[in-house]
PDB file of C-alpha atoms in Angstrom:
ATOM      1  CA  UNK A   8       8.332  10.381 -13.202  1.00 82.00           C
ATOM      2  CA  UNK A   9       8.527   8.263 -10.416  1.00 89.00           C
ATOM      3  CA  UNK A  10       8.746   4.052 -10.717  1.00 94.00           C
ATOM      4  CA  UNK A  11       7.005   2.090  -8.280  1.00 96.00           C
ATOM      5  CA  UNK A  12       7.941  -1.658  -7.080  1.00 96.00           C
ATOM      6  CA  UNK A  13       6.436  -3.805  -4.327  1.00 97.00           C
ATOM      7  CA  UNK A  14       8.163  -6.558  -2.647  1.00 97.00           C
ATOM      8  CA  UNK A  15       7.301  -8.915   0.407  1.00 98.00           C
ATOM      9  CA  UNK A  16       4.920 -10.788  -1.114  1.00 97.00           C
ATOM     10  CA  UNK A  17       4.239 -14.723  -0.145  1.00 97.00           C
ATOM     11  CA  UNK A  18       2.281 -17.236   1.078  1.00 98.00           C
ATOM     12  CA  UNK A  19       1.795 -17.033   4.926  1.00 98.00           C
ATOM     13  CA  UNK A  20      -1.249 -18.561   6.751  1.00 98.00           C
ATOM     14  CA  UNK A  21      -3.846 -17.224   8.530  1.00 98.00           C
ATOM     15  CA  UNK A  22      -2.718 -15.352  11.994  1.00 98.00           C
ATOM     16  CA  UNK A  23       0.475 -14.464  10.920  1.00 98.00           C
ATOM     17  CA  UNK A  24       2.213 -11.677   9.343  1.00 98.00           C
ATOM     18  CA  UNK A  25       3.908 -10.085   6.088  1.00 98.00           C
ATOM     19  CA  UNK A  26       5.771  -6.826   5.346  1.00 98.00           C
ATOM     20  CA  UNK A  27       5.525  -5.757   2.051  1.00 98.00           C
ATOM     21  CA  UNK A  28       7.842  -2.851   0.483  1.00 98.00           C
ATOM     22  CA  UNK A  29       7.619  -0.209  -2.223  1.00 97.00           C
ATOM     23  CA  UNK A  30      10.313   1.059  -3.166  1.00 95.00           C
ATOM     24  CA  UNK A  31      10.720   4.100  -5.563  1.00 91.00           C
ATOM     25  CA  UNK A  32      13.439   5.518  -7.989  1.00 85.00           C
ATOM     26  CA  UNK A  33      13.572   8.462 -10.130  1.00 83.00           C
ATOM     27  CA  UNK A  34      11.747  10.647  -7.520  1.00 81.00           C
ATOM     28  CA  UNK A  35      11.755  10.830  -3.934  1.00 83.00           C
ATOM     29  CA  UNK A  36       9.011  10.071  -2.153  1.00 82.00           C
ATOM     30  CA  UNK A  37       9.640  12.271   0.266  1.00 82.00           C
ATOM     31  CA  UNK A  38       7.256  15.002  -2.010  1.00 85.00           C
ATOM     32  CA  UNK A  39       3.908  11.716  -3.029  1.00 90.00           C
ATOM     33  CA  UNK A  40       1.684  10.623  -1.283  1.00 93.00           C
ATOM     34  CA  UNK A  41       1.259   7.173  -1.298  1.00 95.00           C
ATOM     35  CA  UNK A  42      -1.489   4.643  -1.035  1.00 97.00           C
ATOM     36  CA  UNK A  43      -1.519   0.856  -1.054  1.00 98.00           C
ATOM     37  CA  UNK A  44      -4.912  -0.958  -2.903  1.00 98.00           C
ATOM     38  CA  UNK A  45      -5.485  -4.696  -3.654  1.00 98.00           C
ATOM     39  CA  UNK A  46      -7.431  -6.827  -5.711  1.00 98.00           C
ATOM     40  CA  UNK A  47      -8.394 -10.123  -5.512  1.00 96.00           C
ATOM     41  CA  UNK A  48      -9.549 -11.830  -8.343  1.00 92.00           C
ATOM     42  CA  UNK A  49     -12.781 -11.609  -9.732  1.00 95.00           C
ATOM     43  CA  UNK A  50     -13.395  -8.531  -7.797  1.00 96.00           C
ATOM     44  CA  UNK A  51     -12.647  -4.667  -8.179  1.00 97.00           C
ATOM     45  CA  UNK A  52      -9.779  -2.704  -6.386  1.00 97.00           C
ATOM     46  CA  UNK A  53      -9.969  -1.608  -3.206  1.00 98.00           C
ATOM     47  CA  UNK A  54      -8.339   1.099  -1.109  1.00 98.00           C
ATOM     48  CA  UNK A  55      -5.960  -0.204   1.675  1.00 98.00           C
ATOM     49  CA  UNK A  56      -4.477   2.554   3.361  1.00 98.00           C
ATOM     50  CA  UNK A  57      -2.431   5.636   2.479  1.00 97.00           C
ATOM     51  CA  UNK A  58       0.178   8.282   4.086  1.00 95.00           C
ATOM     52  CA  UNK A  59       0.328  11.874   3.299  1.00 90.00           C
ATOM     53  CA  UNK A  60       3.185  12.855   1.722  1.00 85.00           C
ATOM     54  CA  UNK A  61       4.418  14.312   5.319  1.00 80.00           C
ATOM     55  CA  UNK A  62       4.002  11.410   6.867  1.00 80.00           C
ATOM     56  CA  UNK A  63       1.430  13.117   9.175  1.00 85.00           C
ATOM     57  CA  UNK A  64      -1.827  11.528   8.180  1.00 92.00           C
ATOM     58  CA  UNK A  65      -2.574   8.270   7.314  1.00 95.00           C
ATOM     59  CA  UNK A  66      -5.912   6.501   6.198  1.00 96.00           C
ATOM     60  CA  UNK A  67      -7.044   2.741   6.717  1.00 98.00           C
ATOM     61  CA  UNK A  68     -10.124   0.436   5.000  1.00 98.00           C
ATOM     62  CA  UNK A  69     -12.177  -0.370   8.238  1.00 98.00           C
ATOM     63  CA  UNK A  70     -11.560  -4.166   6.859  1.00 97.00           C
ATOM     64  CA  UNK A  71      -7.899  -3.524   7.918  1.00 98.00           C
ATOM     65  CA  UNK A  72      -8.161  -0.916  11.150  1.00 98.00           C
ATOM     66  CA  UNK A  73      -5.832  -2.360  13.805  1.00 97.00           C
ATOM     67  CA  UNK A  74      -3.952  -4.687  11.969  1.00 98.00           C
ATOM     68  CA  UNK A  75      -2.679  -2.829   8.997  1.00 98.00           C
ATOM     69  CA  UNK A  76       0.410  -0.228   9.340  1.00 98.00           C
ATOM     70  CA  UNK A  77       1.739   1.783   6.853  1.00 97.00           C
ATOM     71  CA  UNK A  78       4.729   3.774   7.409  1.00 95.00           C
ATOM     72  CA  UNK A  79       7.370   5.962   4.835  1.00 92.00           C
ATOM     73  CA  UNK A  80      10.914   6.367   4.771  1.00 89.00           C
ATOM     74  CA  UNK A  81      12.243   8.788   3.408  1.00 83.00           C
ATOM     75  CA  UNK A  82      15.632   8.418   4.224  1.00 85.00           C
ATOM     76  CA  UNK A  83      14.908   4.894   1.918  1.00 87.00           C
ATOM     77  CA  UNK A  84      12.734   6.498  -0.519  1.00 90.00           C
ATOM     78  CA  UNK A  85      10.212   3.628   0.757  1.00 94.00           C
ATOM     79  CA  UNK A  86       6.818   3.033   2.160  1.00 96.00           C
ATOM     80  CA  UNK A  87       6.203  -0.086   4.477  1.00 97.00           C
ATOM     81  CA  UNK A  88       3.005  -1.908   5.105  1.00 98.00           C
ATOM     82  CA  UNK A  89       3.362  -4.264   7.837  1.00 98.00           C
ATOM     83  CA  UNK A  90       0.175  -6.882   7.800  1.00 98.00           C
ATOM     84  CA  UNK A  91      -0.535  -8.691  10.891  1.00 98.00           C
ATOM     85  CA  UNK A  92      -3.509 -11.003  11.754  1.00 98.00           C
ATOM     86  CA  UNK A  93      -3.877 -12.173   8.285  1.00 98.00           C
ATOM     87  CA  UNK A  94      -6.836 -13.741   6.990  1.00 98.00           C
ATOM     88  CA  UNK A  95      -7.912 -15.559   4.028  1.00 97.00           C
ATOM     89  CA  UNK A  96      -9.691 -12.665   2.965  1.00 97.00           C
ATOM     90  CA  UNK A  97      -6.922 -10.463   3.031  1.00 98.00           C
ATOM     91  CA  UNK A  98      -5.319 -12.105  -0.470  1.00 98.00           C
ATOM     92  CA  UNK A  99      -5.231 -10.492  -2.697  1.00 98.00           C
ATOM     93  CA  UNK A 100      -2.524  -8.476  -5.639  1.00 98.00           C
ATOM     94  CA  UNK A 101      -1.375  -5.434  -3.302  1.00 98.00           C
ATOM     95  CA  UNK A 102       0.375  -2.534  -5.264  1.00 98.00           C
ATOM     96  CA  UNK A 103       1.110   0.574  -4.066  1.00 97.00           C
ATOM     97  CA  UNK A 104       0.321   4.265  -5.923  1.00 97.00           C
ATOM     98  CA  UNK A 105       1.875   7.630  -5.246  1.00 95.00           C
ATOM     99  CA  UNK A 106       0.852  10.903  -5.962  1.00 93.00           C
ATOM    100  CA  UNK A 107       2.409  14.158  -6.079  1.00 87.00           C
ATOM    101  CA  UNK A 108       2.004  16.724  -2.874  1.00 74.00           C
ATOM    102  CA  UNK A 109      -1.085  14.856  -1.842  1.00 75.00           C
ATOM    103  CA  UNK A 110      -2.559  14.672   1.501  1.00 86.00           C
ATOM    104  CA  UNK A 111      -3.370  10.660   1.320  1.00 87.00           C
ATOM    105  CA  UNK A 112      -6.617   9.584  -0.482  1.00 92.00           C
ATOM    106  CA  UNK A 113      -8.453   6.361  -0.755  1.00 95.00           C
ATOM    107  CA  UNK A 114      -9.761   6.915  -4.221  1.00 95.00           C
ATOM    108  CA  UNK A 115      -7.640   5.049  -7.185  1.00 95.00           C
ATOM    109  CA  UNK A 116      -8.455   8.176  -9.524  1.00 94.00           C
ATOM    110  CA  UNK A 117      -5.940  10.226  -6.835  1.00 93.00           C
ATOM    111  CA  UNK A 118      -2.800   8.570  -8.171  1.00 95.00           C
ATOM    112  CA  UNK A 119      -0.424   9.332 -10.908  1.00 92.00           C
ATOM    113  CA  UNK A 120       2.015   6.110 -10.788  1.00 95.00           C
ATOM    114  CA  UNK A 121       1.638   2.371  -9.668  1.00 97.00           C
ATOM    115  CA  UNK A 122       3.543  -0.114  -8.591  1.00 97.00           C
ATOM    116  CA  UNK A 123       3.176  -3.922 -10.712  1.00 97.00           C
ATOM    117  CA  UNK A 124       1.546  -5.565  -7.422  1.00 97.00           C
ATOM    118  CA  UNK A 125       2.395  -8.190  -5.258  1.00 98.00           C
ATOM    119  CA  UNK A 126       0.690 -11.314  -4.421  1.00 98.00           C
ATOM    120  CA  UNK A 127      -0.489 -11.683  -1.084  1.00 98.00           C
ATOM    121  CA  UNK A 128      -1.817 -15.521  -0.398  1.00 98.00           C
ATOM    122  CA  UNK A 129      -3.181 -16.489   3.069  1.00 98.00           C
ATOM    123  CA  UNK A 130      -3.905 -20.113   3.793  1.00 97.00           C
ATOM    124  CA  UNK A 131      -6.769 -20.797   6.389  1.00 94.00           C
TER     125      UNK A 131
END
């Protein structure tokens, strides 16, 4: 079993940038995949990005190509996602999922654990 927390969360306005974190214990993530989803409210999850569990292939949403970078440490037993040229669109609950020996996936259905989320505001 593997637990799952995000950090970095905030309120930033539009242009700028966050880093959010997701840290895991009981398990290292050096053997999960992990993916990153969001949902805003009123609307259904969607897929973010993901890392294999190598590190050697990563995913992105088109919505966040270029802007979006996800990254894993496994020296930290963490995955990174570093947002930059936020927009108001872009808010939204992000939590991050891991699965075990997976190459990355974009599907929610993939994942075995989640994160609680973390709430991503941006202010136009």
């Amino acid at each position: 079993q593997v637990h799952l927390v995000e950090s970095g969360g905030g309120l930033v306005q539009a242009g700028g940038s966050l880093r959010l974190s997701c840290a895991a214990s009981g398990r290292t993530l050096g053997t999960y995949a992990v993916g990153w989803f969001r949902q805003a409210p009123g609307k259904e999850r969607e897929f973010v990005t993901a890392i294999s569990w190598g590190g050697g292939r990563t995913g992105y949403a088109d919505s966040v190509k270029g802007r979006f970078t996800i990254s894993k440490d496994n020296a930290q037993n963490t995955v990174s996602l570093q947002m930059n040229s936020l927009k108001p669109e872009d808010t939204a609950v992000y939590s991050c999922a891991a699965r075990v020996f997976g190459d990355y996936c974009s599907t929610s259905g993939c994942y075995d654990y989640w994160g609680q989320g973390t709430q991503v505001t941006v202010s136009s």
